[in-house]
Amino acid sequence: VVSSYTPTLSALINAQASPMDPIAHSDGGILVVSLPDVTGLPPLPNAEVEASVVQDLVSAANPSALTGERASISNVLTQLPGISVFHLACHGHQSQDDPLTSGFSLHDGRLTLEQLMQLHLPNAKLAYLSACETASTDEYQPDEAVNLAATMLFVGFKSVIATMW
Amino acid sequence: MAVTGADAARETSSVRNLSDHLRGRANSSSSRLWSAKIARVRTEVEVGQFSSQRALARTLFSAYSLGLNSEYLSEALIILRDLHGRAPEESLAQDTLDLGEALFAEYRRTGQVKHLEDMLAIHARVSTHRLLRTSLDCQHARALIARGVCVQEHGDLQRAKELISTIEPRLADSSSSQLLVACNVYHGTIWRDHNPHNIEQLRLIQDHSRDLLNRHGLVRWRSEVLGCCFLVCNAICSVGGNPDEMESAILTECNDDALQTRAKSVMDPSDMLCSLTLLYFNLGSRRAEAFYIAKAREWVEQMSHALTNKAMDPTETLHSLGMCLYVARSWLILDDNVVFEDTITHYRKAIGRSPCPHPIRHQYLLGLSLSLFMLFQYTGSMSALNEGTALSQNFRDIASTSPPLAIVLARLLSERVQAGRLRNAAKHGLLRRAIQVLQSALSQTRSGSVHYSPLLQQLSSVYQLQGDLGLSPDRAEHLAIVRIRSSLPFDGDLPEQLQTKLDLIYALLELAREAKDQAALQEATLLLTDIAKTSDVIAWDGESIRPDLDLLHGSSHIIRGILSGTTVEPATISEMFVSSMSDISGHTIDHLSRCLKWARLARAAAEPTLEMQAYRHAIGLLPRLAHLGGDISSRLKALHLVEGMATRAAVLALSMNGVCEAIELLEQARGVVWSQSLHPRVSLEAIPQDHVASFTQATDSLRMSSDATERRQYAAELEFIIGRIRKVEGYERFLLPCLYQELRACAAHGFIVLVIPSDTATHVVVIASPTSSPVHLRLSALKLGRLHSLTANLKSMSDRCRDSEVEEARGMKKVEVPSVKAALRSEYVDVLGELWTELVYPIITSVNLQVRRLRLFDALFSTRGIALVRSTTLMVVSDGTGRRAPNPRGRDL
């Protein structure tokens, strides 16, 4: 049994509005982003291994992989509209001061929540956010949860797997 | 050695020649050359000889005036003080003038008011001197104005005004530029204090400035006088004048090629150019004319850019950039923060480059800090707020000795605390600092000073804030402060007095409630009766104070009931609440704040119905936050005001058996940001066919527009279209908050569990299916504090486990993982066991779930063990049918 979390009941109702059929080839591509090393942050030695395992598992779907210099903000933002599954293995950060600046640490900077909010991804199905603090909130935050997982739901992903640590 | 008046005059002349000569060459001289010149003059000094000493003092002063070493000014001051102390009657006036100029320069350098007071004292010693009387009077007026502005002594300003009026007739015989400078400084000061009640005075000043210009026609001062004219014009229009006056001022006053050229070149930003820019902006915004606003924007951007790149005196640059900042902030009201942010960036750089000494530097830092706070207030930028708070550390020591600065600093710190995102200890620390600064300033302020009452008021506000935040203020001291305040006469103009009285009544009522003080209640009632007599005709900034008065009347009724142990008639209070909330004028934030005060009051009086009413009203106001600003950041900032309200409202609804209402309130109050952002993304299928095009067009326009005026228009259009859609049968609730009947659909694929922790218990609401009634559980043993503690423990454990795994994987450290894990395992057992017993088990038993298998520890230490632990905490449940049961919660612990 797997329990899930939702920022609001309406978000869940919206996600359930379209049937959650098994993901098919015709739904769109798979994007796997991994960044084991980012300047100024501790290395993530298993990020590359994780990405490799995921790619092997879905090799039949011919996934796109972005790593190193190619894992840039613009590349990710460009590729997201065409995909249905998004797997990300990198550093994440939930900003205590300004939640809109929370984001994923990519090669050329932080892909922020504010940038992600601009997207509209009606075909997106699953986001697997293998990064820190992607579903965490902080004790100073008002009642509303403004974090990366909620943002992914907002932009169109039907399901999001995120972390609370 | 005796020196005659004639000698002194000759010497003065020769010294002037020398100084002028040196000044003329100064621009091309290096400081080394100046040092050599000063050394040469120094060799000519004979002890006790007035002429040579004056020459040295003036050379030193000239060197300092040209931006060289400030030690030159110090030495010049020593010499001039000495000369002034033993000057013969004939040269006393001239020596006084010289010393006055040096003292004024020292005041500007150090920011210390004592130099102005020295100036005023030496002026008082000079008897009437026919030739230099006008110059001395002008210098005296300048010192009075500077002191009046610096320490906010209106008496000084008044004396300066009287003095100027006596000097003006003498202008017929003199073209004293000093007087014009003094007049303009004075007018600028009056302008800053403008209010609707002295509009006629402003008009007189405007006429007077024009008259000065016409009579003397001094090209050199033209821009300064015009600057004053424009400022006055701005002031008149800002207090209700006709915008046509602004256009007329622009057309008539700027009908000058030289002026136009100067304005266009923007290479010499002056008061005139800044106030003209402001005039363009005000005219544009009053008439909604994009041309004037665009013109003003172009100028302010060019000015700040030119200033940053221009090689001019750093302090002058800062002064001019300060004026640009003043103008640039106007764009904030149009929800356009780019102009202001850019100017702040230039200002910040200029401060970094400026070599000005500490006291002056602190004043600029204060300006920067205030601008950052203003940026935060309008945009919700936390980085601006944090930078502003950090900067405020710089002027804490100065603020302790300066009442106006102390008040400003206390306000900044209070703002920071109210902005949220701080732990209670940090909030407490900041407010304690504000109190210390205010107390220190208060200890040095006489009770008769104009600062006394504002300091008390600010101190009272800080105590009030402490109380509002539950930070245990020093009640005895607060009470003492409020009592002193209530015994003081009310200063200021009528609206200001009114606001002071409202604040005071609120403080007295809070004290009456907290300290059960009948006398405080009586004092508040008396003031309230007094204020109610005038309230019908008075408004503050165009906003009625009726809702505040209703709130205060309601408060006094409730508190009287609490103190006397009698029951207050609920209908009466409810009537006051409805009256208070029915006025929709004013700012949404003020309405929300009032609602929360009503709720707090109702809670204190154990009036749950009224408290619920207040919460419902407040939550209904939340969607209006979307109109506060164009971006999500501003909405998030505004939401801090209502932090925790959703939970309090839901818990109250649950205590009144309103389970469905609790769910609706939670959903509505916790989905403001996302709901507002989702509006433009509503599915086209959810819109009546006839309205798809208009709705899509309006939402697209709103989304793509960056111009605030346009955004308001598009928002109004969208509201109109939404209203029309709601009139279509079947679409009555289009984009309205969901009712429980709609929300329960979320349980179509499994149980929904909402966990609502509070200070007294944890409430759980389970929606088992769309057709069953929601179930409410009250778990008294698990309070919010305990949940925070368990969350912290879990975080600490996961951090330790992750660190050990990372280090192991990097091969940096040989870690005996099993031993670490064994230690952690025991801690996990404790924490998860408690969560299981106190939270999970009651939930699953309440809805007849069966525990099939508990495999927590199998999962614990796998490769991604911690992830599993965190996501396994609440998931070991099944409904026994094999159906997957996702249990979304509204909020994490």
Coordinates of C-alpha atoms in Angstrom, one line a residue, chain B residues 104 107 113 116 140-152 156-157 185 189:
Chain B
F104 CA 28.0 73.6 8.7
Y107 CA 27.8 69.0 10.4
V113 CA 23.6 68.2 15.3
L116 CA 24.4 73.2 14.1
H140 CA 21.2 81.3 10.7
A141 CA 18.0 80.3 8.7
R142 CA 19.9 77.5 7.1
A143 CA 21.1 76.1 10.4
L144 CA 17.6 76.4 11.9
I145 CA 16.2 74.5 8.9
A146 CA 18.8 71.8 9.1
R147 CA 18.4 71.3 12.8
G148 CA 14.6 71.4 12.5
V149 CA 14.7 68.7 9.8
C150 CA 17.3 66.6 11.6
V151 CA 15.6 66.5 15.0
Q152 CA 12.1 67.3 13.8
D156 CA 13.1 75.7 14.4
L157 CA 11.3 75.6 11.1
V185 CA 15.5 74.5 1.6
T189 CA 10.9 71.1 4.1

